[in-house]
Amino acid sequence: MAVKTSGEKKKPTISYWSKDKIECPVCKKAFQKEIMMSGNGRMIAGGLSDELHRTYEPSAKFGRIYPLIYEIGICPNCLSAFFWSDFKEIKKDEVKDKLLEHMDKRKAAVETVFPYFNLKRNRTLYDGVAMYYMALLCYEDVDADMIPTMKKGIICLRLAWLCDEMNQRCYDHNFDYIAQVFYRKALFFYQQALIYEQNRVEKSSSLNNFGPDIDKNYGWDGVVYLTGLLEYKYGQQEDQQLRLKKLSESKTAIARIFGLGKSSKNKPGPLLEHARNFYDMLTKILKDDDL
């Protein structure tokens, strides 16, 4: 065991383990929850991207932190991973059976992309990304009453952001490529959530918090806006006529947000600002193409 010398500085604490354990609803094993501490200058809010992603500036004491990675819980025994609030929602035996049955498959899939994740330490950015990917696979096994499609969209968008962070920290390891894959998956799930909402397959609009980040809930209007933005930034470009048709539909949807926003004091200002900028961009694109 290494002996700590008097000259060594104590590493600043970013998170702690809760005293009360959580019982995994799938395997019935208890495990501790890791909670991020937020005071004393740990979280220095930076800018808000057009994807409604809040960045945080590194501090002199704590360095760079990633609040997103603490939003997912994972049972170290059966590798069932969900948003923390969803652990108490896993009640059906058939869902539990599927999660247990697919445990090894999930583990192999995650290790293929993130082979060095570790659940026995305070989570790192790398561990957090792996946990989100594990959660994405777990939501494949739950029923529609848990609104999995919208949650998978949010998870994929966050995975893309976190992989972009990984690429900045660890360049030339293909994390930029992985981020693009998750952006496209996010687009698919956001589009499916809108379709399922319209067809009453899943009550996507009843979700308590749409994020997409943890600092603010931008609601269903945020979902509509992001679906259009993701289509513009990460949608297919082989069929140009189809692309322009979808962008035109996005412009119409964004216009509805403006109409609601002008008469509602509850609309988040940053969303309206980004939506207006996006609307103006779409107007120019479609005008240039005579649509």
mmCIF file of C-alpha atoms in Angstrom:
data_model
loop_
_atom_site.group_PDB
_atom_site.id
_atom_site.type_symbol
_atom_site.label_atom_id
_atom_site.label_comp_id
_atom_site.label_asym_id
_atom_site.label_seq_id
_atom_site.Cartn_x
_atom_site.Cartn_y
_atom_site.Cartn_z
ATOM 1 C CA MET A 1 0.000 0.000 0.000
ATOM 2 C CA ALA A 2 1.344 3.408 -0.952
ATOM 3 C CA VAL A 3 2.112 5.695 1.974
ATOM 4 C CA LYS A 4 0.751 9.206 1.668
ATOM 5 C CA THR A 5 3.431 11.798 2.333
ATOM 6 C CA SER A 6 2.760 15.072 4.109
ATOM 7 C CA GLY A 7 3.448 16.977 0.896
ATOM 8 C CA GLU A 8 0.682 15.246 -1.094
ATOM 9 C CA LYS A 9 -2.462 17.252 -1.675
ATOM 10 C CA LYS A 10 -5.828 15.696 -1.001
ATOM 11 C CA LYS A 11 -7.767 15.201 -4.229
ATOM 12 C CA PRO A 12 -10.833 17.492 -4.336
ATOM 13 C CA THR A 13 -14.085 15.630 -3.769
ATOM 14 C CA ILE A 14 -16.547 15.695 -6.646
ATOM 15 C CA SER A 15 -18.995 12.986 -5.585
ATOM 16 C CA TYR A 16 -19.936 10.827 -2.610
ATOM 17 C CA TRP A 17 -21.666 7.498 -2.014
ATOM 18 C CA SER A 18 -25.072 7.625 -0.360
ATOM 19 C CA LYS A 19 -25.462 5.857 2.974
ATOM 20 C CA ASP A 20 -28.853 4.470 1.992
ATOM 21 C CA LYS A 21 -28.569 1.669 -0.527
ATOM 22 C CA ILE A 22 -30.865 1.112 -3.469
ATOM 23 C CA GLU A 23 -32.348 -2.300 -4.089
ATOM 24 C CA CYS A 24 -32.137 -3.292 -7.731
ATOM 25 C CA PRO A 25 -35.672 -4.250 -8.842
ATOM 26 C CA VAL A 26 -34.245 -6.765 -11.312
ATOM 27 C CA CYS A 27 -31.814 -8.895 -9.281
ATOM 28 C CA LYS A 28 -32.818 -7.697 -5.772
ATOM 29 C CA LYS A 29 -29.203 -6.879 -4.852
ATOM 30 C CA ALA A 30 -28.521 -3.631 -2.974
ATOM 31 C CA PHE A 31 -26.013 -1.075 -4.208
ATOM 32 C CA GLN A 32 -24.935 2.455 -3.362
ATOM 33 C CA LYS A 33 -25.823 5.563 -5.331
ATOM 34 C CA GLU A 34 -23.029 7.910 -6.338
ATOM 35 C CA ILE A 35 -24.113 11.524 -6.007
ATOM 36 C CA MET A 36 -22.316 14.538 -7.397
ATOM 37 C CA MET A 37 -21.642 17.411 -5.012
ATOM 38 C CA SER A 38 -22.517 20.795 -6.492
ATOM 39 C CA GLY A 39 -21.345 23.506 -4.082
ATOM 40 C CA ASN A 40 -18.125 25.459 -3.588
ATOM 41 C CA GLY A 41 -17.611 26.353 -7.213
ATOM 42 C CA ARG A 42 -17.781 22.858 -8.646
ATOM 43 C CA MET A 43 -20.321 23.818 -11.307
ATOM 44 C CA ILE A 44 -19.387 26.955 -13.252
ATOM 45 C CA ALA A 45 -22.043 27.276 -15.935
ATOM 46 C CA GLY A 46 -20.822 28.121 -19.392
ATOM 47 C CA GLY A 47 -22.736 28.630 -22.625
ATOM 48 C CA LEU A 48 -25.852 26.953 -23.980
ATOM 49 C CA SER A 49 -25.461 25.344 -27.394
ATOM 50 C CA ASP A 50 -28.077 25.290 -30.131
ATOM 51 C CA GLU A 51 -28.726 21.693 -29.034
ATOM 52 C CA LEU A 52 -29.694 23.041 -25.588
ATOM 53 C CA HIS A 53 -26.571 21.534 -24.049
ATOM 54 C CA ARG A 54 -25.110 23.407 -21.083
ATOM 55 C CA THR A 55 -21.336 23.378 -20.854
ATOM 56 C CA TYR A 56 -19.421 23.897 -17.616
ATOM 57 C CA GLU A 57 -16.148 25.724 -17.238
ATOM 58 C CA PRO A 58 -13.298 23.967 -15.418
ATOM 59 C CA SER A 59 -12.462 25.418 -12.008
ATOM 60 C CA ALA A 60 -9.001 25.870 -10.557
ATOM 61 C CA LYS A 61 -9.809 23.573 -7.623
ATOM 62 C CA PHE A 62 -11.972 20.837 -9.131
ATOM 63 C CA GLY A 63 -10.921 20.898 -12.762
ATOM 64 C CA ARG A 64 -13.387 19.863 -15.451
ATOM 65 C CA ILE A 65 -16.539 18.112 -14.296
ATOM 66 C CA TYR A 66 -19.367 16.376 -16.145
ATOM 67 C CA PRO A 67 -22.665 16.603 -14.228
ATOM 68 C CA LEU A 68 -24.467 14.513 -16.860
ATOM 69 C CA ILE A 69 -22.640 11.313 -15.957
ATOM 70 C CA TYR A 70 -24.270 11.112 -12.522
ATOM 71 C CA GLU A 71 -27.832 10.981 -13.897
ATOM 72 C CA ILE A 72 -27.699 7.270 -14.719
ATOM 73 C CA GLY A 73 -27.790 4.530 -12.118
ATOM 74 C CA ILE A 74 -26.429 1.054 -12.765
ATOM 75 C CA CYS A 75 -26.603 -2.126 -10.725
ATOM 76 C CA PRO A 76 -23.079 -3.575 -10.603
ATOM 77 C CA ASN A 77 -24.512 -7.082 -10.182
ATOM 78 C CA CYS A 78 -26.889 -7.434 -13.159
ATOM 79 C CA LEU A 79 -25.886 -4.336 -15.154
ATOM 80 C CA SER A 80 -29.408 -2.944 -15.259
ATOM 81 C CA ALA A 81 -29.035 0.784 -15.950
ATOM 82 C CA PHE A 82 -31.707 3.497 -15.957
ATOM 83 C CA PHE A 83 -32.362 7.069 -15.013
ATOM 84 C CA TRP A 84 -32.397 6.981 -11.214
ATOM 85 C CA SER A 85 -36.115 7.733 -10.973
ATOM 86 C CA ASP A 86 -36.954 4.731 -13.151
ATOM 87 C CA PHE A 87 -35.547 2.082 -10.838
ATOM 88 C CA LYS A 88 -38.770 2.093 -8.859
ATOM 89 C CA GLU A 89 -40.799 1.782 -12.077
ATOM 90 C CA ILE A 90 -39.450 -1.665 -13.021
ATOM 91 C CA LYS A 91 -42.287 -3.810 -11.675
ATOM 92 C CA LYS A 92 -43.340 -6.313 -14.340
ATOM 93 C CA ASP A 93 -41.796 -9.776 -14.054
ATOM 94 C CA GLU A 94 -41.526 -10.165 -17.822
ATOM 95 C CA VAL A 95 -39.449 -6.963 -18.014
ATOM 96 C CA LYS A 96 -37.182 -8.132 -15.193
ATOM 97 C CA ASP A 97 -36.763 -11.502 -16.901
ATOM 98 C CA LYS A 98 -35.748 -9.866 -20.190
ATOM 99 C CA LEU A 99 -33.235 -7.612 -18.444
ATOM 100 C CA LEU A 100 -31.636 -10.592 -16.705
ATOM 101 C CA GLU A 101 -31.694 -12.672 -19.866
ATOM 102 C CA HIS A 102 -29.921 -9.950 -21.861
ATOM 103 C CA MET A 103 -27.334 -9.062 -19.197
ATOM 104 C CA ASP A 104 -24.384 -10.803 -20.888
ATOM 105 C CA LYS A 105 -25.396 -9.445 -24.291
ATOM 106 C CA ARG A 106 -25.507 -5.899 -22.888
ATOM 107 C CA LYS A 107 -22.143 -6.284 -21.229
ATOM 108 C CA ALA A 108 -20.549 -7.577 -24.436
ATOM 109 C CA ALA A 109 -22.074 -4.753 -26.502
ATOM 110 C CA VAL A 110 -20.832 -2.040 -24.152
ATOM 111 C CA GLU A 111 -17.379 -3.586 -23.824
ATOM 112 C CA THR A 112 -17.074 -3.664 -27.613
ATOM 113 C CA VAL A 113 -17.214 0.140 -27.700
ATOM 114 C CA PHE A 114 -16.041 1.074 -24.175
ATOM 115 C CA PRO A 115 -13.918 -1.892 -23.026
ATOM 116 C CA TYR A 116 -12.330 -0.300 -19.969
ATOM 117 C CA PHE A 117 -15.317 0.939 -17.961
ATOM 118 C CA ASN A 118 -15.190 0.280 -14.236
ATOM 119 C CA LEU A 119 -18.142 0.217 -11.832
ATOM 120 C CA LYS A 120 -16.038 -0.120 -8.678
ATOM 121 C CA ARG A 121 -14.638 3.409 -8.577
ATOM 122 C CA ASN A 122 -15.927 6.950 -8.571
ATOM 123 C CA ARG A 123 -17.122 7.310 -12.117
ATOM 124 C CA THR A 124 -15.029 9.004 -14.740
ATOM 125 C CA LEU A 125 -16.229 10.535 -18.004
ATOM 126 C CA TYR A 126 -15.400 7.229 -19.698
ATOM 127 C CA ASP A 127 -17.372 5.224 -17.134
ATOM 128 C CA GLY A 128 -20.283 7.612 -17.441
ATOM 129 C CA VAL A 129 -20.438 7.204 -21.212
ATOM 130 C CA ALA A 130 -20.443 3.414 -20.813
ATOM 131 C CA MET A 131 -23.276 3.648 -18.258
ATOM 132 C CA TYR A 132 -25.389 5.717 -20.622
ATOM 133 C CA TYR A 133 -24.839 3.153 -23.374
ATOM 134 C CA MET A 134 -25.814 0.377 -20.954
ATOM 135 C CA ALA A 135 -28.987 2.319 -20.118
ATOM 136 C CA LEU A 136 -29.803 2.739 -23.808
ATOM 137 C CA LEU A 137 -29.748 -1.035 -24.193
ATOM 138 C CA CYS A 138 -31.821 -1.551 -21.037
ATOM 139 C CA TYR A 139 -34.597 0.744 -22.248
ATOM 140 C CA GLU A 140 -34.948 -1.576 -25.238
ATOM 141 C CA ASP A 141 -36.454 -4.128 -22.846
ATOM 142 C CA VAL A 142 -39.070 -2.024 -21.057
ATOM 143 C CA ASP A 143 -42.714 -1.464 -21.972
ATOM 144 C CA ALA A 144 -44.322 1.593 -23.557
ATOM 145 C CA ASP A 145 -45.695 2.799 -20.219
ATOM 146 C CA MET A 146 -42.145 3.848 -19.271
ATOM 147 C CA ILE A 147 -41.925 6.069 -22.376
ATOM 148 C CA PRO A 148 -38.701 4.409 -23.578
ATOM 149 C CA THR A 149 -38.527 6.009 -27.032
ATOM 150 C CA MET A 150 -38.263 9.587 -25.766
ATOM 151 C CA LYS A 151 -35.808 8.507 -23.082
ATOM 152 C CA LYS A 152 -33.655 6.716 -25.633
ATOM 153 C CA GLY A 153 -33.614 9.911 -27.685
ATOM 154 C CA ILE A 154 -32.408 11.943 -24.706
ATOM 155 C CA ILE A 155 -29.842 9.270 -23.817
ATOM 156 C CA CYS A 156 -28.467 9.173 -27.374
ATOM 157 C CA LEU A 157 -28.191 12.954 -27.510
ATOM 158 C CA ARG A 158 -26.323 12.992 -24.210
ATOM 159 C CA LEU A 159 -24.116 10.130 -25.414
ATOM 160 C CA ALA A 160 -23.223 12.211 -28.462
ATOM 161 C CA TRP A 161 -22.302 15.178 -26.257
ATOM 162 C CA LEU A 162 -20.231 13.025 -23.911
ATOM 163 C CA CYS A 163 -18.442 11.308 -26.796
ATOM 164 C CA ASP A 164 -17.615 14.749 -28.183
ATOM 165 C CA GLU A 165 -16.086 15.517 -24.782
ATOM 166 C CA MET A 166 -14.158 12.242 -24.950
ATOM 167 C CA ASN A 167 -12.859 13.205 -28.369
ATOM 168 C CA GLN A 168 -11.611 16.531 -27.020
ATOM 169 C CA ARG A 169 -9.861 14.823 -24.105
ATOM 170 C CA CYS A 170 -8.627 11.811 -26.065
ATOM 171 C CA TYR A 171 -8.235 12.779 -29.699
ATOM 172 C CA ASP A 172 -7.759 10.263 -32.529
ATOM 173 C CA HIS A 173 -9.587 7.359 -30.850
ATOM 174 C CA ASN A 174 -12.719 7.554 -33.052
ATOM 175 C CA PHE A 175 -14.923 9.100 -30.355
ATOM 176 C CA ASP A 176 -15.905 11.757 -32.905
ATOM 177 C CA TYR A 177 -17.234 9.000 -35.173
ATOM 178 C CA ILE A 178 -19.108 7.389 -32.262
ATOM 179 C CA ALA A 179 -20.628 10.774 -31.406
ATOM 180 C CA GLN A 180 -21.986 11.076 -34.950
ATOM 181 C CA VAL A 181 -23.561 7.629 -34.668
ATOM 182 C CA PHE A 182 -25.357 8.647 -31.479
ATOM 183 C CA TYR A 183 -26.479 11.953 -32.995
ATOM 184 C CA ARG A 184 -28.152 10.029 -35.809
ATOM 185 C CA LYS A 185 -29.702 7.613 -33.322
ATOM 186 C CA ALA A 186 -30.991 10.583 -31.329
ATOM 187 C CA LEU A 187 -32.630 11.962 -34.484
ATOM 188 C CA PHE A 188 -34.325 8.606 -35.113
ATOM 189 C CA PHE A 189 -35.699 8.324 -31.564
ATOM 190 C CA TYR A 190 -36.832 11.958 -31.432
ATOM 191 C CA GLN A 191 -38.707 11.464 -34.702
ATOM 192 C CA GLN A 192 -40.214 8.205 -33.453
ATOM 193 C CA ALA A 193 -41.306 9.862 -30.207
ATOM 194 C CA LEU A 194 -43.258 12.458 -32.212
ATOM 195 C CA ILE A 195 -44.853 9.751 -34.351
ATOM 196 C CA TYR A 196 -45.733 7.618 -31.313
ATOM 197 C CA GLU A 197 -47.241 10.650 -29.610
ATOM 198 C CA GLN A 198 -49.430 11.414 -32.623
ATOM 199 C CA ASN A 199 -50.493 7.770 -32.971
ATOM 200 C CA ARG A 200 -50.969 7.320 -29.210
ATOM 201 C CA VAL A 201 -48.472 4.471 -29.058
ATOM 202 C CA GLU A 202 -46.472 6.130 -26.273
ATOM 203 C CA LYS A 203 -47.509 9.173 -24.238
ATOM 204 C CA SER A 204 -44.200 10.885 -24.872
ATOM 205 C CA SER A 205 -45.523 14.347 -23.981
ATOM 206 C CA SER A 206 -46.364 13.147 -20.454
ATOM 207 C CA LEU A 207 -42.697 12.796 -19.496
ATOM 208 C CA ASN A 208 -41.901 14.912 -16.436
ATOM 209 C CA ASN A 209 -38.622 16.290 -17.736
ATOM 210 C CA PHE A 210 -37.482 16.461 -21.359
ATOM 211 C CA GLY A 211 -34.146 18.119 -20.613
ATOM 212 C CA PRO A 212 -32.343 17.491 -22.827
ATOM 213 C CA ASP A 213 -29.640 18.554 -20.357
ATOM 214 C CA ILE A 214 -29.967 18.680 -16.572
ATOM 215 C CA ASP A 215 -30.012 22.442 -16.024
ATOM 216 C CA LYS A 216 -33.474 23.149 -17.463
ATOM 217 C CA ASN A 217 -36.565 21.398 -18.769
ATOM 218 C CA TYR A 218 -37.393 22.750 -22.228
ATOM 219 C CA GLY A 219 -40.585 20.731 -22.457
ATOM 220 C CA TRP A 220 -42.359 19.318 -25.488
ATOM 221 C CA ASP A 221 -41.579 22.439 -27.527
ATOM 222 C CA GLY A 222 -37.925 21.651 -26.945
ATOM 223 C CA VAL A 223 -38.524 18.189 -28.396
ATOM 224 C CA VAL A 224 -40.157 19.648 -31.520
ATOM 225 C CA TYR A 225 -37.323 22.157 -31.927
ATOM 226 C CA LEU A 226 -34.576 19.552 -31.432
ATOM 227 C CA THR A 227 -36.189 17.115 -33.856
ATOM 228 C CA GLY A 228 -35.955 19.750 -36.568
ATOM 229 C CA LEU A 229 -32.450 20.822 -35.597
ATOM 230 C CA LEU A 230 -31.152 17.236 -35.523
ATOM 231 C CA GLU A 231 -32.697 16.640 -38.939
ATOM 232 C CA TYR A 232 -30.882 19.702 -40.285
ATOM 233 C CA LYS A 233 -27.517 18.821 -38.721
ATOM 234 C CA TYR A 234 -27.456 15.010 -38.842
ATOM 235 C CA GLY A 235 -30.209 13.885 -41.217
ATOM 236 C CA GLN A 236 -29.635 12.148 -44.526
ATOM 237 C CA GLN A 237 -28.459 14.261 -47.453
ATOM 238 C CA GLU A 238 -28.540 11.757 -50.314
ATOM 239 C CA ASP A 239 -32.157 12.544 -51.248
ATOM 240 C CA GLN A 240 -32.167 16.332 -51.409
ATOM 241 C CA GLN A 241 -35.868 16.675 -52.180
ATOM 242 C CA LEU A 242 -36.795 14.553 -49.161
ATOM 243 C CA ARG A 243 -34.384 16.552 -47.008
ATOM 244 C CA LEU A 244 -35.939 19.866 -48.076
ATOM 245 C CA LYS A 245 -39.424 18.470 -47.484
ATOM 246 C CA LYS A 246 -38.493 17.527 -43.913
ATOM 247 C CA LEU A 247 -36.866 20.908 -43.305
ATOM 248 C CA SER A 248 -40.012 22.597 -44.550
ATOM 249 C CA GLU A 249 -42.062 20.533 -42.079
ATOM 250 C CA SER A 250 -39.638 21.536 -39.335
ATOM 251 C CA LYS A 251 -40.075 25.193 -40.242
ATOM 252 C CA THR A 252 -43.849 24.858 -39.870
ATOM 253 C CA ALA A 253 -43.429 23.181 -36.478
ATOM 254 C CA ILE A 254 -41.004 25.878 -35.315
ATOM 255 C CA ALA A 255 -43.482 28.561 -36.383
ATOM 256 C CA ARG A 256 -46.006 27.036 -33.982
ATOM 257 C CA ILE A 257 -43.495 27.459 -31.156
ATOM 258 C CA PHE A 258 -43.261 31.178 -31.983
ATOM 259 C CA GLY A 259 -47.032 31.495 -31.858
ATOM 260 C CA LEU A 260 -47.217 29.879 -28.441
ATOM 261 C CA GLY A 261 -44.189 31.741 -27.175
ATOM 262 C CA LYS A 262 -45.536 35.220 -27.885
ATOM 263 C CA SER A 263 -48.567 34.615 -25.683
ATOM 264 C CA SER A 264 -46.954 32.612 -22.891
ATOM 265 C CA LYS A 265 -44.701 33.866 -20.117
ATOM 266 C CA ASN A 266 -43.740 30.286 -19.268
ATOM 267 C CA LYS A 267 -41.783 29.657 -22.458
ATOM 268 C CA PRO A 268 -38.037 29.419 -21.762
ATOM 269 C CA GLY A 269 -36.360 32.440 -23.348
ATOM 270 C CA PRO A 270 -33.259 30.575 -24.583
ATOM 271 C CA LEU A 271 -35.462 28.090 -26.444
ATOM 272 C CA LEU A 272 -37.294 30.874 -28.254
ATOM 273 C CA GLU A 273 -34.024 32.553 -29.151
ATOM 274 C CA HIS A 274 -32.520 29.374 -30.601
ATOM 275 C CA ALA A 275 -35.797 28.459 -32.310
ATOM 276 C CA ARG A 276 -36.009 31.900 -33.927
ATOM 277 C CA ASN A 277 -32.440 31.637 -35.208
ATOM 278 C CA PHE A 278 -33.156 28.176 -36.574
ATOM 279 C CA TYR A 279 -36.400 29.356 -38.168
ATOM 280 C CA ASP A 280 -34.576 32.200 -39.925
ATOM 281 C CA MET A 281 -31.942 29.753 -41.164
ATOM 282 C CA LEU A 282 -34.594 27.391 -42.536
ATOM 283 C CA THR A 283 -36.379 30.293 -44.207
ATOM 284 C CA LYS A 284 -33.203 31.241 -46.063
ATOM 285 C CA ILE A 285 -32.407 27.634 -47.060
ATOM 286 C CA LEU A 286 -35.898 26.945 -48.365
ATOM 287 C CA LYS A 287 -36.108 30.309 -50.114
ATOM 288 C CA ASP A 288 -32.797 29.684 -51.867
ATOM 289 C CA ASP A 289 -34.195 26.376 -53.107
ATOM 290 C CA ASP A 290 -37.488 27.953 -54.167
ATOM 291 C CA LEU A 291 -39.558 25.891 -51.749
#
